[in-house]
C-alpha cells in the first residue's frame, strides 16, 4: 500500500500551493512514505481523471482542489482532513494504514509553520535575559551627559564674552546717536536756507512795488504841468 498525494505544480492559487507544501511536510515529519503525482503533467492525464472522479469537491468547487490524498486506490481526503487527523494524532486511521505501518508513525503533532518563517519568528522573540534581538525596536539613542566641569567652563566663556558684547552695544548706540544729530543739523540748515530765500523773495517784491509807485507819480506830474 502506497500513499499517493495528487498535487498541481502550476496552480495560480497561493492557498493551494501552501496546502500542498504543508501536506507534504506533515507526511515527511511523521516518517510516512508517499509519492506525489502532478496532475498538470501532460503524461498524467489518466491520474487527473482518476482524482476528479474519486475525490470529493468541497464548497462551491466543481472539481476537487489539490492536494488530494489516496492510499493506492482508496480515497482518504483532502488537506483539511489531513490537517485534522494530524491535530487529533489519528493519521494512521485517516491514511488507512495497517497496524505494522502505524508503528512507524512518529508520535506528536507536526507544526505547519515552515522553517524560514520559524527562523524569522525566533529572531523577533526576546532573549532569555530580557534583551531583544531586534535592535531596531529596542535600540536606545545615545544620551549626552554634561559634567559640572564642562558647565563651569561654559559659564566662564559666557562671562568673558559679556564685556565685549556690552561694548559692542555701546558703540552701536553712539553711532546711531551721531547719525541722528547729523540728520537734525541737516534739517535745521535746510529750514534756515528756505526761510532766507523766502525773505529775499519778499524784499524783491517790495522793491518792484516801490518802483511801480514811483513811475505812476512821475506820470501824474507830467499830466498836470500842461494844464497850468
Coordinates of N, CA, C and O in Angstrom, one line a residue, residues 21-22 25 28-29 110-123:
X21 N 2.3 22.2 0.1 CA 3.5 22.2 0.8 C 3.4 21.7 2.3 O 4.2 20.9 2.8
X22 N 2.3 22.1 2.9 CA 2.1 21.7 4.3 C 1.7 20.2 4.4 O 2.1 19.5 5.3
X25 N 4.9 18.3 4.1 CA 5.7 18.4 5.3 C 5.2 17.6 6.4 O 5.9 17.0 7.2
X28 N 6.2 13.9 5.7 CA 7.6 13.7 5.9 C 8.0 13.7 7.4 O 8.8 12.9 7.8
X29 N 7.4 14.6 8.1 CA 7.8 14.7 9.5 C 7.3 13.5 10.3 O 7.8 13.2 11.4
X110 N 2.6 17.8 14.2 CA 3.6 18.5 13.4 C 3.2 20.0 13.2 O 2.0 20.3 12.9
X111 N 4.1 20.9 13.5 CA 3.8 22.3 13.3 C 3.8 22.6 11.8 O 4.5 22.1 11.0
X112 N 2.8 23.4 11.4 CA 2.6 23.8 10.0 C 3.4 25.0 9.6 O 3.2 25.6 8.5
X113 N 4.2 25.6 10.5 CA 5.0 26.8 10.2 C 6.3 26.4 9.5 O 7.0 25.6 10.0
X114 N 6.5 26.8 8.2 CA 7.7 26.5 7.5 C 9.0 26.9 8.3 O 8.9 27.8 9.2
X115 N 10.1 26.3 8.0 CA 11.4 26.6 8.7 C 11.8 28.0 8.5 O 12.3 28.7 9.5
X116 N 11.6 28.6 7.4 CA 12.1 30.0 7.2 C 11.2 31.0 8.0 O 11.7 31.9 8.6
X117 N 9.9 30.7 8.1 CA 9.0 31.5 9.0 C 9.4 31.3 10.4 O 9.3 32.2 11.2
X118 N 9.7 30.1 10.8 CA 10.2 29.8 12.2 C 11.4 30.7 12.6 O 11.5 31.3 13.6
X119 N 12.4 30.7 11.6 CA 13.6 31.5 11.9 C 13.3 32.9 12.1 O 13.8 33.6 13.0
X120 N 12.4 33.5 11.2 CA 12.0 34.9 11.4 C 11.3 35.1 12.7 O 11.6 36.2 13.3
X121 N 10.4 34.2 13.1 CA 9.7 34.4 14.3 C 10.7 34.3 15.5 O 10.5 35.1 16.5
X122 N 11.6 33.4 15.5 CA 12.6 33.3 16.6 C 13.5 34.5 16.7 O 13.8 35.0 17.8
X123 N 13.8 35.1 15.5 CA 14.7 36.3 15.5 C 14.0 37.5 16.2 O 14.6 38.3 16.8

